[in-house]
CSV table of C-alpha atoms in Angstrom, one decimal:
chain,number,residue,atom,x,y,z
A,1,MET,CA,-11.2,-19.1,-1.2
A,2,GLN,CA,-9.7,-21.1,-4.0
A,3,GLU,CA,-6.0,-21.1,-4.5
A,4,LEU,CA,-6.3,-21.1,-8.3
A,5,GLU,CA,-8.8,-19.3,-10.4
A,6,PHE,CA,-9.3,-18.8,-14.1
A,7,GLY,CA,-10.4,-15.5,-15.8
A,8,GLN,CA,-11.6,-17.4,-18.9
A,9,PRO,CA,-12.7,-20.8,-17.7
A,10,ALA,CA,-14.5,-21.6,-21.0
A,11,PHE,CA,-11.1,-22.4,-22.6
A,12,LEU,CA,-10.6,-25.3,-20.1
A,13,TRP,CA,-13.0,-27.5,-22.1
A,14,LEU,CA,-10.3,-27.6,-24.8
A,15,LEU,CA,-8.1,-29.6,-22.4
A,16,ILE,CA,-10.2,-32.6,-23.4
A,17,ALA,CA,-8.2,-32.8,-26.6
A,18,PRO,CA,-4.7,-33.0,-24.9
A,19,ALA,CA,-6.1,-35.6,-22.5
A,20,VAL,CA,-7.4,-37.8,-25.3
A,21,LEU,CA,-4.0,-37.4,-27.1
A,22,ALA,CA,-2.2,-38.3,-23.9
A,23,LEU,CA,-4.2,-41.5,-23.6
A,24,LEU,CA,-3.4,-42.3,-27.3
A,25,TRP,CA,0.3,-41.7,-26.7
A,26,VAL,CA,0.2,-44.1,-23.7
A,27,ARG,CA,-1.4,-46.7,-25.9
A,28,LEU,CA,1.2,-46.3,-28.7
A,29,PHE,CA,4.0,-46.4,-26.1
A,30,LEU,CA,2.8,-49.6,-24.6
A,31,ARG,CA,2.3,-51.1,-28.1
A,32,ARG,CA,5.9,-50.2,-29.0
A,33,ARG,CA,7.3,-51.8,-25.9
A,34,ARG,CA,5.3,-55.0,-26.6
A,35,ASP,CA,6.5,-55.1,-30.2
A,36,ILE,CA,10.2,-54.7,-29.0
A,37,ARG,CA,9.7,-57.5,-26.5
A,38,ARG,CA,8.2,-59.8,-29.2
A,39,MET,CA,11.0,-59.0,-31.6
A,40,ARG,CA,13.7,-59.8,-29.0
A,41,GLU,CA,12.0,-63.1,-28.2
A,42,GLY,CA,11.8,-64.2,-31.9
A,43,ARG,CA,15.5,-63.3,-32.8
A,44,ALA,CA,18.8,-64.7,-31.7
A,45,LEU,CA,21.7,-62.4,-32.0
A,46,PRO,CA,25.3,-62.7,-30.8
A,47,VAL,CA,25.1,-59.2,-29.2
A,48,VAL,CA,22.5,-57.5,-27.2
A,49,GLU,CA,20.4,-55.3,-29.5
A,50,ARG,CA,19.2,-52.0,-27.9
A,51,HIS,CA,16.0,-50.2,-29.0
A,52,ALA,CA,14.8,-46.8,-27.8
A,53,ALA,CA,11.7,-47.2,-25.7
A,54,GLY,CA,10.0,-44.2,-27.1
A,55,ARG,CA,12.0,-43.0,-30.0
A,56,GLY,CA,9.9,-40.4,-31.9
A,57,LEU,CA,7.1,-40.7,-29.5
A,58,TRP,CA,8.8,-38.4,-26.9
A,59,PHE,CA,8.4,-35.4,-29.2
A,60,TRP,CA,4.7,-36.0,-29.4
A,61,LEU,CA,4.4,-36.3,-25.7
A,62,ALA,CA,6.2,-33.0,-25.3
A,63,LEU,CA,3.9,-31.5,-27.9
A,64,VAL,CA,0.8,-32.7,-26.0
A,65,GLY,CA,2.1,-31.2,-22.8
A,66,ALA,CA,2.9,-27.9,-24.6
A,67,SER,CA,-0.6,-27.7,-26.0
A,68,ALA,CA,-2.1,-28.3,-22.6
A,69,CYS,CA,0.0,-25.4,-21.2
A,70,VAL,CA,-1.1,-23.1,-24.0
A,71,ILE,CA,-4.8,-23.9,-23.4
A,72,ALA,CA,-4.3,-23.3,-19.7
A,73,ALA,CA,-2.6,-20.0,-20.4
A,74,LEU,CA,-5.6,-18.9,-22.6
A,75,ALA,CA,-7.9,-19.6,-19.6
A,76,ARG,CA,-6.0,-16.9,-17.7
A,77,PRO,CA,-5.0,-18.7,-14.6
A,78,GLN,CA,-4.4,-16.7,-11.4
A,79,ALA,CA,-2.8,-18.1,-8.2
A,80,LEU,CA,-3.7,-16.9,-4.7
A,81,VAL,CA,-0.7,-15.4,-3.0
A,82,ALA,CA,-0.8,-14.8,0.8
A,83,VAL,CA,1.8,-12.7,2.4
A,84,THR,CA,2.1,-12.4,6.2
A,85,GLU,CA,3.9,-9.3,7.3
A,86,SER,CA,4.1,-6.9,10.2
A,87,ALA,CA,1.1,-4.7,10.4
A,88,GLY,CA,1.5,-1.1,9.3
A,89,VAL,CA,1.0,2.2,11.1
A,90,ASP,CA,-1.5,4.9,10.3
A,91,PHE,CA,-0.9,8.5,11.2
A,92,VAL,CA,-3.5,11.3,11.0
A,93,VAL,CA,-1.9,14.7,11.4
A,94,LEU,CA,-4.1,17.5,12.7
A,95,LEU,CA,-2.6,20.9,12.0
A,96,ASP,CA,-3.9,24.0,13.8
A,97,GLY,CA,-4.8,26.6,11.2
A,98,SER,CA,-6.3,29.2,13.5
A,99,THR,CA,-5.3,32.9,13.5
A,100,SER,CA,-3.1,32.4,16.6
A,101,MET,CA,-0.8,30.3,14.4
A,102,ARG,CA,0.3,33.4,12.7
A,103,VAL,CA,2.2,34.7,15.8
A,104,THR,CA,5.9,35.1,15.2
A,105,ASP,CA,7.2,34.1,18.6
A,106,VAL,CA,8.9,31.2,16.8
A,107,ALA,CA,10.7,31.9,13.5
A,108,PRO,CA,9.3,32.6,11.0
A,109,ASP,CA,5.9,32.0,12.6
A,110,ARG,CA,4.0,29.2,14.2
A,111,TRP,CA,2.3,28.0,11.1
A,112,GLN,CA,5.5,27.9,9.0
A,113,ARG,CA,7.4,26.3,11.8
A,114,SER,CA,4.7,23.5,12.0
A,115,VAL,CA,4.9,22.9,8.3
A,116,THR,CA,8.7,22.7,8.5
A,117,TRP,CA,8.4,20.0,11.2
A,118,LEU,CA,5.7,18.2,9.2
A,119,ARG,CA,8.1,18.1,6.2
A,120,THR,CA,10.8,16.5,8.4
A,121,PHE,CA,8.3,14.0,9.7
A,122,ALA,CA,7.4,13.0,6.1
A,123,GLU,CA,11.1,12.7,5.2
A,124,VAL,CA,12.1,10.4,8.1
A,125,LEU,CA,9.0,8.2,7.6
A,126,GLY,CA,9.7,4.9,5.9
A,127,TRP,CA,6.5,4.9,3.7
A,128,ARG,CA,6.6,1.1,3.5
A,129,GLN,CA,4.0,0.0,6.0
A,130,GLU,CA,3.1,3.6,7.1
A,131,ARG,CA,0.3,5.8,5.8
A,132,VAL,CA,-0.4,9.4,6.6
A,133,ALA,CA,-3.5,11.6,6.4
A,134,LEU,CA,-3.8,15.3,7.0
A,135,ALA,CA,-6.5,17.6,8.2
A,136,LEU,CA,-6.5,21.3,9.2
A,137,PHE,CA,-8.7,22.7,12.0
A,138,ALA,CA,-9.8,26.0,13.3
A,139,HIS,CA,-13.5,26.5,14.2
A,140,ARG,CA,-14.2,23.6,11.9
A,141,ALA,CA,-11.9,20.8,10.5
A,142,ALA,CA,-10.9,20.7,6.9
A,143,PRO,CA,-9.5,17.3,5.7
A,144,GLN,CA,-6.7,17.8,3.1
A,145,VAL,CA,-5.1,14.4,2.4
A,146,ARG,CA,-6.8,11.0,3.0
A,147,LEU,CA,-4.8,8.1,4.4
A,148,THR,CA,-2.2,7.3,1.8
A,149,SER,CA,1.2,5.7,1.4
A,150,ASP,CA,2.2,8.1,-1.4
A,151,PRO,CA,4.5,10.8,0.0
A,152,ASN,CA,3.9,13.0,-3.0
A,153,ALA,CA,0.3,13.7,-1.9
A,154,LEU,CA,1.5,15.1,1.4
A,155,PHE,CA,4.4,17.0,-0.1
A,156,PHE,CA,2.1,18.6,-2.6
A,157,PHE,CA,0.1,20.2,0.2
A,158,LEU,CA,3.3,21.3,2.0
A,159,ASP,CA,4.6,23.0,-1.1
A,160,HIS,CA,1.4,24.9,-1.8
A,161,LEU,CA,0.2,25.9,1.7
A,162,SER,CA,3.5,26.4,3.5
A,163,ASP,CA,3.3,30.3,3.8
A,164,GLU,CA,0.1,30.8,5.7
A,165,PRO,CA,-3.0,29.0,6.9
A,166,PRO,CA,-5.8,28.6,4.3
A,167,PHE,CA,-8.3,30.1,6.8
A,168,ARG,CA,-8.6,33.8,6.1
A,169,LEU,CA,-7.8,36.3,8.8
A,170,ARG,CA,-11.0,38.3,8.2
A,171,ASP,CA,-13.2,35.3,8.9
A,172,ASP,CA,-14.4,35.0,12.5
A,173,THR,CA,-14.2,31.2,12.3
A,174,SER,CA,-10.4,31.4,12.0
A,175,TRP,CA,-10.1,32.8,15.5
A,176,ASP,CA,-11.1,29.6,17.1
A,177,THR,CA,-9.3,26.3,17.8
A,178,ASN,CA,-11.9,23.4,17.9
A,179,ILE,CA,-9.8,20.4,18.7
A,180,GLU,CA,-12.9,18.3,19.3
A,181,ASP,CA,-14.0,18.7,15.7
A,182,GLY,CA,-10.5,18.0,14.5
A,183,ILE,CA,-10.2,14.7,16.4
A,184,ALA,CA,-13.7,13.8,15.3
A,185,TRP,CA,-12.8,14.3,11.7
A,186,ALA,CA,-9.6,12.3,12.1
A,187,VAL,CA,-11.6,9.3,13.5
A,188,LYS,CA,-14.1,9.7,10.5
A,189,MET,CA,-11.1,9.5,8.1
A,190,ILE,CA,-10.0,6.3,9.6
A,191,ASP,CA,-13.5,4.8,9.7
A,192,LYS,CA,-14.0,5.8,6.0
A,193,ASP,CA,-10.8,4.1,5.1
A,194,GLU,CA,-11.9,0.9,6.8
A,195,GLU,CA,-15.2,1.1,5.0
A,196,LEU,CA,-13.5,1.3,1.6
A,197,TYR,CA,-10.6,-1.0,2.1
A,198,GLY,CA,-11.4,-3.1,5.1
A,199,THR,CA,-10.0,-3.2,8.6
A,200,ARG,CA,-6.3,-2.8,8.7
A,201,LEU,CA,-4.3,-4.4,11.6
A,202,GLY,CA,-1.7,-2.3,13.2
A,203,ALA,CA,-1.4,0.9,15.3
A,204,ARG,CA,-3.1,4.2,14.6
A,205,ALA,CA,-2.2,7.6,16.0
A,206,LEU,CA,-3.1,11.2,15.8
A,207,VAL,CA,-0.4,13.9,15.7
A,208,VAL,CA,-1.8,17.3,16.8
A,209,LEU,CA,0.3,20.4,16.1
A,210,SER,CA,-1.2,23.4,17.9
A,211,ASP,CA,-0.5,26.3,20.3
A,212,GLY,CA,-3.5,25.5,22.4
A,213,GLN,CA,-5.0,29.0,22.1
A,214,SER,CA,-8.8,29.5,22.6
A,215,TRP,CA,-9.8,25.8,22.9
A,216,THR,CA,-13.5,25.1,22.3
A,217,GLY,CA,-15.6,22.0,22.0
A,218,GLU,CA,-15.8,19.0,24.3
A,219,VAL,CA,-12.3,17.7,24.0
A,220,GLU,CA,-12.8,14.9,26.6
A,221,ARG,CA,-15.6,13.4,24.5
A,222,ALA,CA,-13.5,13.4,21.4
A,223,ILE,CA,-10.6,11.8,23.2
A,224,ARG,CA,-12.9,9.1,24.5
A,225,VAL,CA,-14.1,8.3,21.0
A,226,ALA,CA,-10.5,8.0,19.9
A,227,GLN,CA,-9.6,5.7,22.8
A,228,GLU,CA,-12.6,3.4,21.9
A,229,ARG,CA,-10.9,2.8,18.6
A,230,ASN,CA,-7.4,2.3,20.1
A,231,ILE,CA,-6.2,5.6,18.5
A,232,ARG,CA,-3.4,7.3,20.5
A,233,ILE,CA,-3.0,11.1,20.5
A,234,PHE,CA,0.4,12.7,20.4
A,235,VAL,CA,0.5,16.5,20.8
A,236,ILE,CA,3.2,18.9,19.6
A,237,GLY,CA,3.2,22.4,21.1
A,238,VAL,CA,4.1,25.3,18.9
A,239,GLY,CA,5.0,28.6,20.5
A,240,THR,CA,6.7,30.0,23.6
A,241,ASP,CA,5.8,31.2,27.1
A,242,ALA,CA,6.6,34.7,26.1
A,243,GLY,CA,4.2,34.5,23.1
A,244,GLY,CA,3.3,37.3,20.8
A,245,PHE,CA,0.5,39.4,19.4
A,246,ILE,CA,-1.9,38.0,16.9
A,247,PRO,CA,-1.9,40.0,13.6
A,248,GLN,CA,-5.0,42.3,13.3
A,249,LEU,CA,-6.8,43.4,10.2
A,250,PRO,CA,-6.4,47.2,9.5
A,251,ALA,CA,-9.3,49.1,10.9
A,252,GLY,CA,-11.7,50.9,8.7
A,253,ARG,CA,-11.7,54.7,8.2
A,254,TYR,CA,-14.4,55.3,10.9
A,255,GLU,CA,-13.6,52.3,13.1
A,256,GLU,CA,-11.4,52.2,16.1
A,257,PRO,CA,-8.7,49.6,16.0
A,258,GLU,CA,-9.3,46.6,18.1
A,259,PRO,CA,-7.1,46.0,21.1
A,260,PRO,CA,-4.2,43.6,20.4
A,261,ILE,CA,-4.6,40.0,21.5
A,262,HIS,CA,-1.6,38.4,23.1
A,263,SER,CA,-1.1,34.6,22.5
A,264,VAL,CA,1.1,32.2,24.5
A,265,LEU,CA,1.6,28.5,24.3
A,266,ASP,CA,-1.0,26.7,26.4
A,267,ARG,CA,1.3,24.0,27.5
A,268,GLN,CA,-0.9,22.7,30.3
A,269,SER,CA,-3.9,22.1,28.1
A,270,LEU,CA,-1.8,20.4,25.4
A,271,ARG,CA,0.0,18.2,27.9
A,272,ALA,CA,-3.4,17.1,29.4
A,273,ILE,CA,-4.7,16.1,26.0
A,274,ALA,CA,-1.7,14.0,25.2
A,275,GLN,CA,-1.8,12.3,28.6
A,276,ALA,CA,-5.5,11.6,28.3
A,277,GLY,CA,-5.1,10.3,24.7
A,278,GLY,CA,-2.4,7.8,25.7
A,279,GLY,CA,0.3,9.5,23.8
A,280,ALA,CA,3.1,12.0,24.6
A,281,TYR,CA,3.7,15.7,24.6
A,282,PHE,CA,6.5,17.4,22.7
A,283,GLU,CA,7.5,21.0,21.9
A,284,LEU,CA,9.1,22.3,18.8
A,285,GLY,CA,12.5,23.7,19.6
A,286,SER,CA,13.1,21.5,22.7
A,287,GLU,CA,14.7,18.9,20.5
A,288,ALA,CA,15.8,18.6,16.9
A,289,ASP,CA,12.8,18.1,14.5
A,290,HIS,CA,14.0,14.7,13.3
A,291,VAL,CA,14.4,13.5,16.9
A,292,VAL,CA,10.8,14.4,17.8
A,293,ALA,CA,9.6,12.8,14.6
A,294,LEU,CA,11.5,9.6,15.2
A,295,ARG,CA,10.4,9.3,18.8
A,296,ILE,CA,6.8,9.4,17.8
A,297,ILE,CA,7.2,7.0,14.9
A,298,ARG,CA,9.1,4.5,16.9
A,299,ASP,CA,6.7,4.7,19.8
A,300,VAL,CA,3.7,3.9,17.5
A,301,GLN,CA,5.7,1.2,15.6
A,302,ARG,CA,6.5,-0.6,18.8
A,303,SER,CA,2.8,-0.9,19.7
A,304,ALA,CA,2.2,-2.4,16.2
A,305,SER,CA,5.2,-4.8,16.3
A,306,GLY,CA,3.1,-7.7,17.8
A,307,SER,CA,0.5,-7.5,15.1
A,308,LEU,CA,0.8,-9.5,11.9
A,309,GLU,CA,-1.3,-8.9,8.8
A,310,ARG,CA,-2.1,-11.5,6.1
A,311,ARG,CA,-2.7,-10.0,2.7
A,312,GLU,CA,-4.2,-12.0,-0.1
A,313,ALA,CA,-3.8,-11.2,-3.8
A,314,PHE,CA,-3.9,-13.0,-7.1
A,315,THR,CA,-0.9,-13.2,-9.4
A,316,ASP,CA,-1.3,-13.8,-13.2
A,317,LEU,CA,0.1,-17.1,-14.5
A,318,TYR,CA,-0.4,-16.5,-18.2
A,319,TRP,CA,3.2,-16.0,-19.1
A,320,PRO,CA,4.6,-18.8,-16.8
A,321,PHE,CA,2.3,-21.2,-18.6
A,322,LEU,CA,3.4,-20.0,-22.0
A,323,LEU,CA,7.0,-20.3,-20.9
A,324,ALA,CA,6.3,-23.9,-19.8
A,325,ALA,CA,4.8,-24.7,-23.2
A,326,ALA,CA,7.9,-23.2,-24.9
A,327,LEU,CA,10.3,-25.3,-22.8
A,328,LEU,CA,8.3,-28.5,-23.4
A,329,PHE,CA,8.3,-27.9,-27.2
A,330,GLY,CA,12.0,-27.0,-27.2
A,331,ALA,CA,12.8,-30.2,-25.3
A,332,GLY,CA,10.8,-32.3,-27.7
A,333,ALA,CA,12.4,-30.6,-30.7
A,334,LEU,CA,15.8,-31.6,-29.5
A,335,LEU,CA,14.7,-35.3,-29.9
A,336,VAL,CA,13.8,-34.9,-33.5
A,337,THR,CA,16.5,-36.2,-35.9
A,338,ASP,CA,14.8,-35.4,-39.2
A,339,ARG,CA,15.9,-31.8,-40.1
A,340,ILE,CA,13.0,-31.2,-42.5
A,341,GLN,CA,10.5,-32.2,-39.9
A,342,LEU,CA,12.3,-30.0,-37.3
A,343,TRP,CA,12.1,-26.9,-39.5
A,344,TRP,CA,8.4,-27.4,-40.1
A,345,GLN,CA,7.8,-27.7,-36.4
A,346,LEU,CA,9.8,-24.6,-35.6
A,347,ALA,CA,7.8,-22.6,-38.2
A,348,ALA,CA,4.5,-23.8,-36.8
A,349,ALA,CA,5.7,-22.9,-33.3
A,350,GLY,CA,6.6,-19.4,-34.4
A,351,LEU,CA,3.2,-18.8,-36.0
A,352,LEU,CA,1.5,-20.0,-32.8
A,353,LEU,CA,3.7,-17.7,-30.7
A,354,LEU,CA,2.7,-14.7,-32.8
A,355,ALA,CA,-1.0,-15.6,-32.4
A,356,LEU,CA,-0.7,-15.8,-28.6
A,357,VAL,CA,1.4,-12.8,-27.8
A,358,PRO,CA,-0.9,-9.9,-27.1
């Protein structure tokens, strides 16, 4: 890839004029030096007579250089800038939205407790080299936020869905926790991001918040797919051993109420998923929320610390070239001794500046 490109290369043909003028200036400069040498050889003076080598020619040299810079600026030059920096970290948060997350064994309930931790996670995240995506899952996964480095996108979701899961209690599909589909969607979100923006060096991790109630799907297959892409899985358990009853819909007039369903934290299954996924298992309430968040973030960042990412981008050089033209013209104007000529030159420069400034 070229290190210098031009957005309007057709203007570069105009550089022929400054090049010809530069050659003419060199010829005039050499002729003046020759004339000075001949004059000194043909005259005998009691003192050494000094003559300026260029005299008024220096202004014209500066003007030629300024015109070349203006033409280059019109061609819209862009320089390639390569920055090598530590690779970033991508987190995909999978939040359980099944009906069992409405249990109130943790205050105020499991769903709101998970959202509170997720808000703390977003607050302690640096958001410099880190990106976050969010997906909900019950019987099926529902992506909410794609991988983004904008915290406002995540906080928008937290502000509008912090009271209860979006899956309705009356829907049978909300009574299921399909972690396989959740992990599969998380991998698809990462693959889609690579398809759109290219492969990004660094570490990637899934953060699963769930109570582990009523697992379905082939979890081992989903974990194996994540491991093939070097995606670690961290699991955060939400709930208690004592558990609580899942809220029931009111029975109809001629229907018998369904027996209450008791839900407890399935710690064993969640711990097994974290161990198989190469991550770690945590529980809300065992440590402060910010401590759990920082432990996950630092663990993933350490795995990415050995990776370096080289980013290439073009920076516009339009204004730097105009600044160089102004400096050259100003330096040449300082060498002009005729005031009338100086004012004419300043007026011409002002008109040219008005024409170039967009």
